[in-house]
Amino acid sequence: MASPWSRRQRGRPPYPLLTPAEERVLAHLRRGLTNAEIAVRLGVSLDAVKYHVSNMLGKLGLQNREQLAAWREPSRPRRMWAGIPAVVKIGLVTAAGVAVVAVVHAFATRTEPESETLFQGLVTVGFDGAPANGPSRNAHLSTDGRYLVFESDASNLVKDDRNGGTDVFRFDRRERKLQLLTDLAPGSASAVSSSGPSVSANGDVVAFIVAGANPFFGGIRLWENGTSGLRNFSDVPTLVASVSPRGDLVAAVQLEQSAAQTLAILEVRDVRSGDTVWRTPLEPALDAGTPGFSSDGRWLVFAASSVPEARCEPLLREVLIGDSVNALPVARPFVHDFLTGETWCPSITPTDGTVIVDFGIAAVSGDAAAFAFMSGETVAGSGGTRILGAGLVMVSLATGEVLGTLASADLSFCCGGPPAIAGRTLVWGPYRKAGLDYFDPFPDALPATVVTPGRFAPGTAKYFGPALSGDSRSLAYGVEGHDIQTGATLGDLYVFYR
């Protein structure tokens, strides 16, 4: 069989077809994998991947990996056009010039910027226009900001909310469509409260927790667009779960009961096969934060008191139990690198002379992670710790370097829920504050540009739980306050372009 390059000698259009090896590399490159990750997936050397990428760039006349990922094979009409002599092309183009200009102008005048095509404003409103009759929270955005997932106690957001519990919703900002993902009949095994949603980068995979026989912990359910929809992923009691940006992995903190104790296990499983990719015990059982994936899927970040394989010195806090003082471990951040298989902990020390007392939930971006922490000092002779302040810290996942630390004597600084991060933009909602704080880029402070909604009584609206899209252009956040009509404390979700 003649090689693709021999077509040039037979008068065919000079189109450089890719080899099978190059096509495999390109397929992984389009999924956002690095050269090193592609080498691991294909079982070849890093130099081989670099060679194929360089060769494809040269063949196709492209400048970088982004252009290569966006490239698509020309259709047959385009190949035929490439074989038409230049003189004939000029005549055809001249004859069709006026029509082409008209068509191009029509499309140009109809095209709107993306910021004008995606919905902005209040998301949690009743299907009949009435205010939502319950609070909503835990917002998460897809990478381009098109899809918003969240949980809500409201029963009037859609017509067919039948189970009377907390549900998970997916809002398509382009189509203005709100979809109930936990639409199950009352009395069925799954007609229970659902919470803690997490969404893939393209919005097609949503993972969340459902209540089980244990009233506090449940299993994991997956909703997948374009398939059978909702399915069971795990029935093991689960505290928290996160889906990877590519929608191919789920990381969950699950409980395992042994003869001596209940142990928390952080387990990462493949969505398609259900196979375990990585797992580690967490001690004590309930001291674990929500795991988060970096945008390329290489790093997994979580908070725990200890991880056996990490060889990190535990952070200890003196606690008075009875008449004796005991040094107990507290939460600290950990990073697992799927490429190298290593697990390590960032070295974070406050600059004001205090000690870290506890770490909050992590927020992860492409190459950085943000953590909320509380700092304090040991009270001599009391076996206790006095909390003095709080803060946020951003860490490079590639180097372990601390990129910046924000400290405050105000304890509300870290206690309004986890921060949100996209690129080097950091957003969080300090507890009991009517607004959001930004560091964009870190650590340069910018004022918040959030408008207080008119639903709540003046002075009662507090912002919480912000979420940033992966491109950092869309911002979703919760607002809690006293309903101006009923006085009840409710929470709504809003989404805007920044």
Coordinates of N, CA and C in Angstrom, one line a residue, residues 6 19 31 46 63 112-113 136 138 185 196 225 228 236 256 289 304 369 371 377-378 402 409 462 484 489:
S6 N 3.2 9.5 -0.9 CA 3.3 9.2 -2.3 C 2.1 9.9 -3.1
T19 N 0.3 10.1 10.7 CA 0.5 8.7 11.0 C -0.4 8.2 12.1
R31 N -7.3 16.4 24.7 CA -7.9 16.2 26.0 C -7.2 17.0 27.1
L46 N 9.1 10.0 26.7 CA 8.7 11.5 26.6 C 9.3 12.1 25.3
Q63 N 1.8 26.7 14.8 CA 2.8 27.4 15.6 C 2.9 26.8 17.0
E112 N -23.1 37.2 18.4 CA -23.0 38.0 19.6 C -21.9 37.5 20.5
P113 N -21.3 38.4 21.3 CA -20.2 38.0 22.2 C -20.8 36.9 23.2
S136 N -30.6 27.6 48.5 CA -29.7 26.9 47.6 C -28.3 27.2 47.9
N138 N -23.8 25.5 47.4 CA -22.8 24.6 46.7 C -22.8 24.8 45.2
A185 N -39.0 9.1 41.7 CA -40.4 9.0 42.3 C -40.3 8.8 43.8
G196 N -23.8 18.2 47.7 CA -22.4 18.2 47.3 C -22.1 17.9 45.9
N225 N -24.5 13.2 30.8 CA -25.3 13.7 29.7 C -25.1 12.8 28.5
S228 N -27.6 7.1 29.9 CA -28.8 6.7 30.6 C -29.2 7.7 31.7
V236 N -21.0 2.9 49.2 CA -20.2 3.0 50.4 C -20.5 4.3 51.1
E256 N -14.9 3.3 56.1 CA -14.8 1.9 56.2 C -14.7 1.5 57.7
G289 N -10.9 17.1 54.2 CA -11.6 18.1 53.4 C -12.0 17.5 52.0
A304 N -6.2 16.8 55.3 CA -6.4 15.7 56.3 C -5.4 15.9 57.4
A369 N -3.1 26.0 44.2 CA -4.2 25.6 45.1 C -4.3 26.7 46.2
F371 N -5.8 27.6 50.2 CA -6.3 27.0 51.4 C -6.7 28.1 52.4
E377 N -2.2 30.5 69.2 CA -1.1 30.2 70.1 C -1.5 29.3 71.2
T378 N -0.6 28.5 71.7 CA -0.9 27.6 72.8 C -1.0 28.4 74.1
V402 N 5.1 28.7 48.1 CA 4.0 29.5 48.6 C 4.0 30.8 47.8
A409 N -6.7 39.4 61.5 CA -7.1 39.1 62.8 C -8.6 38.8 62.9
K462 N -25.9 38.5 53.1 CA -24.5 38.0 53.2 C -24.1 37.1 52.1
I484 N -37.6 39.7 52.3 CA -38.3 41.0 52.6 C -39.8 40.8 52.8
T489 N -35.2 33.2 56.7 CA -33.8 33.2 56.2 C -33.7 32.2 55.0

